[in-house]
């Protein structure tokens, strides 16, 4: 099993609903976020292009954050998700520095926090991650890449996509439909 | 009561007493750390509501944990407004409840040591005071001297009280400051309005044309969802906007039009459709009136003519017209929502309606569907007294095609003049910050100054609360019942709002306040129920449901009874217009002395060194209402000023620096705004999101953040047809004053 997420940049409007839904679902304190919006404008008026992406931890297959964690708090879990066990985390921040995507942040409770793909609180209960299930444009897809019929497998077959900073060699599992 | 202009009083000075009582348990930080301890495996209970963060009124579920704390709000899967998905504002709606800056207790204006201030009052005292003042003032001027300005669910309750008292002067700024022109334009053309939620069949459209409407930034939930569905199905989007909006970035065609010239483009499109025979001949023949007049009228309006005005390439005008025709009848020339721009807005929206009529999209799949509303009987009460004066007498002989009450008309009529006997002496203001909703703040202040009593009912302190005589703290939608939601949609449906929790602080629901006031005014006969639950249950039983059932399901749909969702091919239809036809040539307009066919009139252009002030929406905020919401300010806590790089270079402006703005009348913004240098805005305009720049220190997150566009809108172009306040004719220049803010780069 390999969990992955795809965001359709052609539909995402950058509304941030995914951000606030994650905050209320996962008790992310105000002022912090596990997912965020990136807007990239190209060109000069009126020849312009705009790409909007909802980003989060890429749950990389080859994660520098897991490799560098001195306590094992950062670890691979079900379906290749990358998680942090708060109790084992000493808050040293090595993982924050190692992540090429700036996906991690120091939680005010002293541990490092980031996107979990809502693994325990939703996905294992048969629900989709909070961001995916709230998105008003339905531009986010989540599922198991090993299952050719999962919505994420289907959409990645059908559409052109990219990952972020592939040259970092992290093998990210967060895809962007372009 | 006062001889000088009433002073703005900051709510911060007061209410301290009652605040202290509750403060320990009510700090947001305290609540949120409790949240952090919540365990994912915890059982939740849920109760139904419909959202009040904007007018879309999505139905959803409020989830509480075992300890009764509100955890999250999510959409109801059965709801046609949201399809189980709330927008960011609705999802962040919990912040409205948790906001510690909320109004907490009734307050009454008083004078201490010669200075006006508010004092804390109990509910009985505040309501007794209002009732006594109302009776006394009405004994001199009649009950018609009371007006209600409202935006939101409280309006139904206070409106009921007002009607029982003897006044029908009930108005929502959402008409003349927002969507009024489109409703009047569609009413005069098709004999019916667009409604809210809009009857646009976006999910099945093949071509969506947006003119200055930035869907996706204005987060009108159902429409945004359907637009995304349409993108999936390969629909063409054509966006007309001087700004490269989010949706422009998703459009096959973006027409970067010169601001204020949309009418020329619309006329050229009509010209091209007719000249090329690119219209639905059978539909036009069968259903419309005045085609030949229209054809002759648009003859001169060639794309080449429009090019000189709009700067849009004639080839693109033809190409986009063809695209619309190819998609027809599954095409929507969207009427927009906030359309009070230049004072000829009804006429511009008439041109939009005409385009839709030519393409046969009205009543067709992928165009405009026929909505239906659930019929719910009202709890029986005696007939309301007939007022001696109707609200329209406030603007006698003007705005004759307005189909709702014109807010600015009532506002102006409040200012005493020698020739008008129709002054208002009492205002109730509920759920609308009139200082931000009405343009031309000078006039609003003059009107407020002439009042003998102003009661403001709201959840948050805003600018308008500072001018109130009495402030009544309303609880948020999460803490109360309201009337059933029964907006028209593809299927008739109703939604229930019920309290998820007790009202916080000393706040109360609007229905309770209105009834208590009613009783004090001797209007018991109009409030025969003991409480709103009893009234709702009675209503629900009449339609085969019950309060008990609705508490379980939240939303209930009913089968359609009347006409079908779309016109049947070749069906004979009588439209609700004078001719019974879709009026391309409007007899209503003609009868009232307006142009029966839309014409282009040039609008004022920015003077040297000034830029047109364009404002819009951000998806995470609703007007000025959400600017202090802790969850939503976390997403966006100030507005920025979009400036084209060419302009920035000329002025030496850099992204991140703060400037103030001055308009053509030398009105300088109170606060400064952060510059965002971006290619996404034309060089003749600047852009900001509306709803920021709050000047009430009690709003701890919103105060002084960004600029309030309304204070720079001092020139208002009134639409003579329906009283709309055109607000896009203001021009600003930069003032190098950061008001102490450091550049954020
Ligand atoms: S909720 Fe959906 S549309 Fe909104 S920003 Fe997130 S991914 Fe984009
Ligand atoms: S995105 Fe960053 S935090 Fe997430 S798995 Fe990859 S390296 Fe680790
Ligand atoms: S569109 Fe958003 S703010 Fe408006 S009612 Fe729906 S969820 Fe609430």
XYZ file of C-alpha atoms in Angstrom, chain B residues 176-662:
487
model
C -28.930 48.811 -3.606
C -25.295 48.309 -2.590
C -24.858 44.984 -4.247
C -27.045 42.738 -6.395
C -30.041 45.053 -7.005
C -29.211 46.054 -10.588
C -29.078 42.469 -11.794
C -32.415 41.613 -10.163
C -34.130 44.597 -11.745
C -32.490 43.956 -15.106
C -33.558 40.313 -15.160
C -37.008 41.161 -13.847
C -37.609 43.669 -16.625
C -36.235 41.253 -19.230
C -37.400 37.797 -18.126
C -40.065 38.729 -15.585
C -38.119 36.997 -12.815
C -35.058 37.627 -10.719
C -31.799 35.682 -10.444
C -32.298 34.746 -6.754
C -29.762 33.697 -4.145
C -28.312 31.097 -4.574
C -28.175 32.092 -8.229
C -30.191 29.966 -10.632
C -27.133 29.578 -12.874
C -26.818 25.980 -14.075
C -23.041 26.101 -13.934
C -22.467 22.378 -13.391
C -23.846 21.600 -16.866
C -22.684 24.670 -18.728
C -20.360 24.507 -21.698
C -19.392 28.160 -21.557
C -19.292 30.440 -18.540
C -18.754 34.144 -19.090
C -17.739 36.146 -16.024
C -17.750 39.909 -16.231
C -15.942 41.463 -13.277
C -17.161 38.545 -11.215
C -14.319 36.707 -9.543
C -15.803 33.343 -8.621
C -13.357 31.494 -6.437
C -12.292 34.706 -4.767
C -15.918 35.420 -3.970
C -16.508 32.083 -2.374
C -20.174 31.597 -3.252
C -19.923 27.989 -2.362
C -22.302 26.175 -4.711
C -21.245 28.254 -7.684
C -17.555 27.693 -7.048
C -18.153 23.967 -6.699
C -20.102 23.838 -9.916
C -17.520 25.915 -11.746
C -14.968 23.298 -10.783
C -17.272 20.551 -12.090
C -17.643 22.496 -15.328
C -13.845 22.804 -15.653
C -13.630 19.024 -15.229
C -16.124 18.572 -18.027
C -14.121 20.846 -20.299
C -16.301 23.961 -20.222
C -14.877 27.171 -21.655
C -14.500 30.047 -19.238
C -14.345 33.592 -20.541
C -13.350 36.189 -17.965
C -13.646 39.925 -18.455
C -11.675 41.762 -15.798
C -9.005 44.455 -15.639
C -7.381 42.235 -13.035
C -5.932 38.808 -13.690
C -8.203 37.204 -11.125
C -7.926 33.628 -9.912
C -10.577 32.557 -12.369
C -8.915 34.526 -15.172
C -6.035 32.127 -14.565
C -8.400 29.247 -15.307
C -10.015 30.785 -18.351
C -9.575 29.975 -22.017
C -10.086 33.666 -22.728
C -9.171 36.498 -20.424
C -10.253 39.901 -21.716
C -8.214 42.500 -19.799
C -10.752 45.229 -20.323
C -10.273 48.881 -19.614
C -12.302 49.452 -16.443
C -15.780 51.004 -16.792
C -16.206 50.059 -20.460
C -17.996 46.698 -20.099
C -21.150 48.037 -21.719
C -19.317 48.638 -25.002
C -18.091 45.039 -25.027
C -21.583 43.707 -24.282
C -23.128 45.763 -27.079
C -20.454 44.576 -29.491
C -21.130 40.968 -28.522
C -24.849 41.493 -29.177
C -23.956 43.088 -32.499
C -21.771 40.140 -33.525
C -24.353 37.537 -32.525
C -27.099 39.251 -34.499
C -25.004 40.193 -37.566
C -23.762 36.617 -37.934
C -27.036 34.959 -37.118
C -25.341 33.388 -34.077
C -28.441 33.296 -31.939
C -31.260 30.882 -31.203
C -33.714 31.895 -33.902
C -36.534 29.683 -32.780
C -36.240 30.775 -29.148
C -36.013 34.449 -30.099
C -38.983 34.118 -32.407
C -41.131 32.231 -29.924
C -40.292 33.913 -26.662
C -38.887 37.403 -27.142
C -40.210 40.867 -27.782
C -38.400 43.670 -29.604
C -35.798 41.783 -31.650
C -36.042 44.107 -34.658
C -35.608 47.182 -32.453
C -32.592 45.563 -30.830
C -31.092 44.657 -34.172
C -31.383 48.215 -35.456
C -30.098 49.564 -32.148
C -26.854 47.554 -32.101
C -26.064 48.023 -35.794
C -23.342 50.624 -35.158
C -21.741 48.783 -32.242
C -19.130 46.828 -34.155
C -16.167 45.120 -32.466
C -14.002 47.784 -34.089
C -16.083 50.457 -32.363
C -15.737 48.620 -29.057
C -11.999 48.180 -29.533
C -11.412 51.909 -29.278
C -13.287 51.964 -25.981
C -12.473 48.670 -24.281
C -8.972 47.968 -25.703
C -10.190 44.443 -26.477
C -9.047 43.131 -29.861
C -12.035 42.942 -32.297
C -10.918 39.487 -33.344
C -11.167 38.301 -29.726
C -14.637 39.856 -29.430
C -15.787 37.838 -32.453
C -14.024 34.692 -31.332
C -15.564 34.785 -27.852
C -19.015 35.522 -29.293
C -18.651 32.458 -31.501
C -17.550 30.402 -28.513
C -20.724 31.429 -26.668
C -22.893 30.605 -29.652
C -21.249 27.210 -30.124
C -22.008 26.360 -26.511
C -25.576 27.673 -26.593
C -28.000 27.112 -25.040
C -25.613 25.677 -22.406
C -24.003 29.078 -21.925
C -24.140 31.511 -19.022
C -23.336 35.169 -19.333
C -23.154 35.470 -15.578
C -25.150 38.329 -14.036
C -22.561 38.679 -11.242
C -23.522 39.589 -7.704
C -21.856 42.758 -6.486
C -22.750 44.837 -9.527
C -23.187 48.430 -8.297
C -20.309 49.961 -10.200
C -20.983 52.992 -12.370
C -24.598 54.079 -11.928
C -25.757 52.585 -15.235
C -25.578 49.122 -13.802
C -29.161 48.050 -14.431
C -28.664 48.898 -18.073
C -25.406 46.936 -18.190
C -27.124 43.935 -16.636
C -29.944 44.375 -19.156
C -27.333 43.876 -21.869
C -26.212 40.724 -20.041
C -29.824 39.510 -19.878
C -30.291 40.233 -23.592
C -27.205 38.188 -24.474
C -28.588 35.256 -22.515
C -31.953 35.654 -24.227
C -30.406 35.685 -27.700
C -28.464 32.531 -26.909
C -31.591 30.902 -25.492
C -29.951 30.053 -22.180
C -32.780 31.164 -19.887
C -34.705 28.067 -18.841
C -32.217 25.721 -20.490
C -29.830 23.082 -19.159
C -26.400 24.606 -18.693
C -27.929 28.081 -18.743
C -30.421 29.219 -16.113
C -32.712 26.709 -14.430
C -36.154 27.360 -12.973
C -35.702 27.316 -9.198
C -38.404 26.286 -6.771
C -38.900 27.199 -3.164
C -40.448 25.096 -0.407
C -43.785 26.536 0.665
C -43.872 26.772 4.439
C -46.911 28.409 6.051
C -46.267 31.224 8.510
C -47.451 30.855 12.088
C -50.829 32.644 12.083
C -50.797 36.190 13.473
C -53.242 39.081 13.013
C -52.775 41.206 9.877
C -50.104 43.861 10.316
C -51.326 47.444 10.703
C -51.293 49.426 7.468
C -48.600 52.111 7.763
C -49.584 55.624 6.759
C -46.368 55.877 4.812
C -44.658 53.220 2.753
C -40.863 53.079 2.574
C -40.818 54.066 -1.086
C -42.216 57.460 -0.116
C -38.780 58.186 1.286
C -37.634 58.521 -2.310
C -40.929 59.399 -3.978
C -40.771 59.467 -7.753
C -37.248 58.067 -7.833
C -35.847 54.567 -8.365
C -39.233 53.503 -9.693
C -38.146 50.058 -10.826
C -36.561 49.047 -7.516
C -38.206 45.814 -6.416
C -36.778 46.015 -2.898
C -36.353 48.861 -0.439
C -33.385 51.124 -1.232
C -31.106 51.472 1.822
C -29.435 54.666 0.710
C -32.901 56.071 -0.036
C -33.936 55.548 3.590
C -30.577 56.821 4.800
C -30.911 60.059 2.842
C -34.542 60.526 3.879
C -33.353 60.470 7.477
C -31.574 63.764 6.961
C -34.156 66.506 7.628
C -35.018 68.754 4.701
C -37.613 71.452 4.342
C -39.482 69.718 1.539
C -39.746 66.208 2.964
C -41.884 65.127 5.866
C -40.697 61.589 5.813
C -37.749 61.633 8.154
C -36.830 58.581 10.087
C -36.107 59.059 13.762
C -35.251 55.536 14.837
C -32.919 53.055 13.200
C -32.498 49.423 14.058
C -29.286 48.107 12.542
C -28.792 44.360 12.604
C -25.894 42.355 11.251
C -24.610 45.050 8.933
C -21.788 47.480 9.566
C -23.420 50.401 7.781
C -20.224 52.430 7.946
C -18.644 49.902 5.598
C -21.765 48.773 3.725
C -23.014 52.205 2.625
C -20.655 54.352 0.580
C -20.354 58.076 1.245
C -19.818 57.950 4.992
C -20.481 61.696 5.350
C -24.115 61.196 4.385
C -24.489 58.202 6.675
C -23.082 60.198 9.575
C -25.401 63.123 8.856
C -28.352 60.769 8.901
C -27.234 59.119 12.125
C -26.843 62.547 13.627
C -30.486 63.319 12.906
C -31.759 60.205 14.683
C -33.330 60.209 18.096
C -32.583 56.557 18.676
C -30.257 54.057 17.040
C -30.257 50.455 18.230
C -27.459 48.253 16.898
C -27.784 44.502 17.239
C -24.677 42.546 16.352
C -22.239 39.917 17.497
C -19.153 42.099 17.122
C -18.260 45.697 17.855
C -17.751 47.471 14.525
C -17.745 51.051 13.321
C -21.533 51.370 13.419
C -21.788 50.147 17.017
C -19.791 53.175 18.103
C -22.624 55.473 17.003
C -25.428 53.491 18.649
C -27.596 54.667 21.521
C -28.206 51.099 22.564
C -26.161 48.049 21.630
C -27.742 44.638 21.962
C -25.276 41.727 21.836
C -26.572 39.020 19.551
C -25.315 35.485 19.993
C -23.700 33.842 16.974
C -25.505 31.446 14.688
C -23.951 28.559 16.600
C -25.898 29.530 19.691
C -29.406 30.043 18.385
C -32.432 29.077 16.377
C -33.564 31.132 13.423
C -36.319 30.924 10.879
C -36.123 27.954 8.529
C -33.963 28.438 5.486
C -36.100 27.954 2.401
C -34.197 29.514 -0.489
C -35.222 28.373 -3.950
C -33.028 25.767 -5.619
C -33.198 22.929 -8.110
C -35.330 21.081 -5.572
C -37.489 22.791 -2.931
C -35.786 22.317 0.421
C -35.588 23.558 3.972
C -32.765 23.691 6.508
C -32.822 24.080 10.270
C -30.518 26.144 12.424
C -30.482 25.178 16.078
C -28.175 26.115 18.911
C -25.158 23.844 19.291
C -24.493 25.421 22.645
C -25.752 28.043 25.097
C -25.164 31.696 24.181
C -21.816 32.859 25.475
C -21.458 35.890 27.715
C -24.676 37.811 28.148
C -25.657 37.577 24.476
C -29.119 36.598 23.242
C -30.729 35.356 20.040
C -32.487 37.857 17.781
C -35.851 36.074 17.944
C -35.899 36.446 21.729
C -34.956 40.129 21.582
C -37.589 40.913 18.971
C -40.310 39.120 20.918
C -39.355 40.708 24.228
C -39.421 44.131 22.605
C -42.722 43.319 20.934
C -44.290 42.414 24.256
C -43.014 45.615 25.823
C -44.572 47.527 22.946
C -47.944 45.869 23.519
C -47.672 43.710 20.410
C -48.252 40.320 22.111
C -50.860 39.423 19.503
C -48.100 39.160 16.898
C -45.968 36.941 19.108
C -48.438 34.224 20.166
C -45.787 31.504 20.542
C -43.934 30.986 23.806
C -40.637 30.447 22.121
C -39.227 29.946 18.663
C -39.132 26.148 19.013
C -42.891 26.116 19.327
C -43.257 28.324 16.279
C -40.845 26.274 14.155
C -42.460 23.014 15.207
C -45.875 24.337 14.196
C -44.528 25.392 10.799
C -42.762 22.085 10.252
C -45.833 20.054 11.162
C -47.791 21.855 8.431
C -45.418 20.431 5.860
C -45.245 16.931 7.228
C -42.086 17.287 9.268
C -41.365 18.290 12.836
C -38.710 20.032 14.855
C -37.683 16.650 16.182
C -37.164 15.294 12.672
C -35.276 18.348 11.478
C -32.944 18.187 14.471
C -31.964 14.731 13.243
C -31.623 15.443 9.521
C -30.921 19.174 9.270
C -32.028 19.422 5.655
C -35.194 18.167 4.013
C -35.986 18.146 0.315
C -39.420 18.092 -1.265
C -40.508 17.040 -4.731
C -40.949 19.801 -7.278
C -44.561 20.740 -7.792
C -44.612 23.506 -10.335
C -42.852 23.824 -13.663
C -39.917 21.752 -14.709
C -36.275 22.593 -14.133
C -35.921 23.577 -17.803
C -38.345 24.621 -20.519
C -39.538 21.738 -22.670
C -38.688 22.090 -26.365
C -41.303 24.200 -28.090
C -43.205 24.772 -24.849
C -45.484 27.808 -24.745
C -44.461 30.078 -21.909
C -45.924 33.270 -20.633
C -43.302 35.429 -18.956
C -44.146 37.780 -16.120
C -43.542 40.936 -18.184
C -45.920 43.477 -19.704
C -45.844 41.707 -23.054
C -45.723 38.180 -21.639
C -42.481 37.762 -23.597
C -38.818 38.012 -22.776
C -38.379 41.723 -23.352
C -35.254 42.471 -25.354
C -36.865 45.862 -25.678
C -38.032 46.724 -22.183
C -41.463 48.273 -21.919
C -40.972 48.740 -18.174
C -37.896 50.836 -18.817
C -39.695 52.772 -21.505
C -42.743 53.426 -19.323
C -40.575 54.750 -16.525
C -38.664 57.057 -18.851
C -35.462 55.049 -19.141
C -33.720 53.728 -22.229
C -35.641 50.648 -23.359
C -32.420 49.360 -24.930
C -29.033 49.646 -23.229
C -26.644 52.325 -24.435
C -22.988 52.941 -23.751
C -22.068 56.052 -21.782
C -18.430 56.849 -21.103
C -17.455 57.134 -17.450
C -14.977 59.392 -15.795
C -11.332 58.407 -16.046
C -8.617 58.767 -13.431
C -6.925 62.158 -13.338
C -3.147 62.287 -13.864
C -1.340 60.434 -11.108
C -4.504 58.731 -9.835
C -5.660 55.148 -10.266
C -9.125 53.665 -10.304
C -9.929 52.044 -6.987
C -11.182 48.533 -7.599
C -12.162 46.364 -4.670
C -13.201 42.742 -4.414
C -13.422 39.706 -2.194
C -11.051 37.205 -0.670
C -12.222 33.622 -0.259
C -11.518 33.577 3.477
C -13.449 36.723 4.410
C -16.995 38.068 4.128
C -17.170 41.846 3.815
C -16.029 43.500 7.021
C -17.796 40.844 9.087
C -14.994 38.305 9.453
C -11.982 40.603 9.778
C -11.577 39.776 13.471
C -12.353 36.056 13.351
C -9.318 34.350 14.915
C -9.376 31.402 12.495
C -9.817 33.555 9.431
C -7.379 36.330 10.318
C -4.908 33.500 10.662
C -5.392 32.939 6.924
C -5.449 36.621 5.952
C -5.049 39.413 8.457
C -4.865 42.501 6.279
C -5.637 43.541 2.728
C -2.914 44.532 0.302
C -2.843 47.063 -2.480
C -2.218 45.509 -5.870
C -0.064 47.802 -7.974
C 1.164 47.166 -11.505
C 4.995 47.034 -11.707
C 5.070 49.964 -14.176
C 3.195 52.116 -11.700
C 5.317 50.880 -8.816
C 8.462 51.829 -10.700
C 7.159 55.309 -11.421
C 6.417 55.889 -7.751
C 9.341 53.922 -6.371
C 6.998 51.513 -4.610
C 8.194 48.135 -3.392
C 6.226 45.078 -2.378
C 5.827 44.977 1.375
C 6.032 48.691 2.068
C 3.082 50.520 3.610
C 1.402 53.572 2.066
C -1.747 55.523 2.701
C -4.132 56.434 -0.073
C -5.765 59.727 -0.907
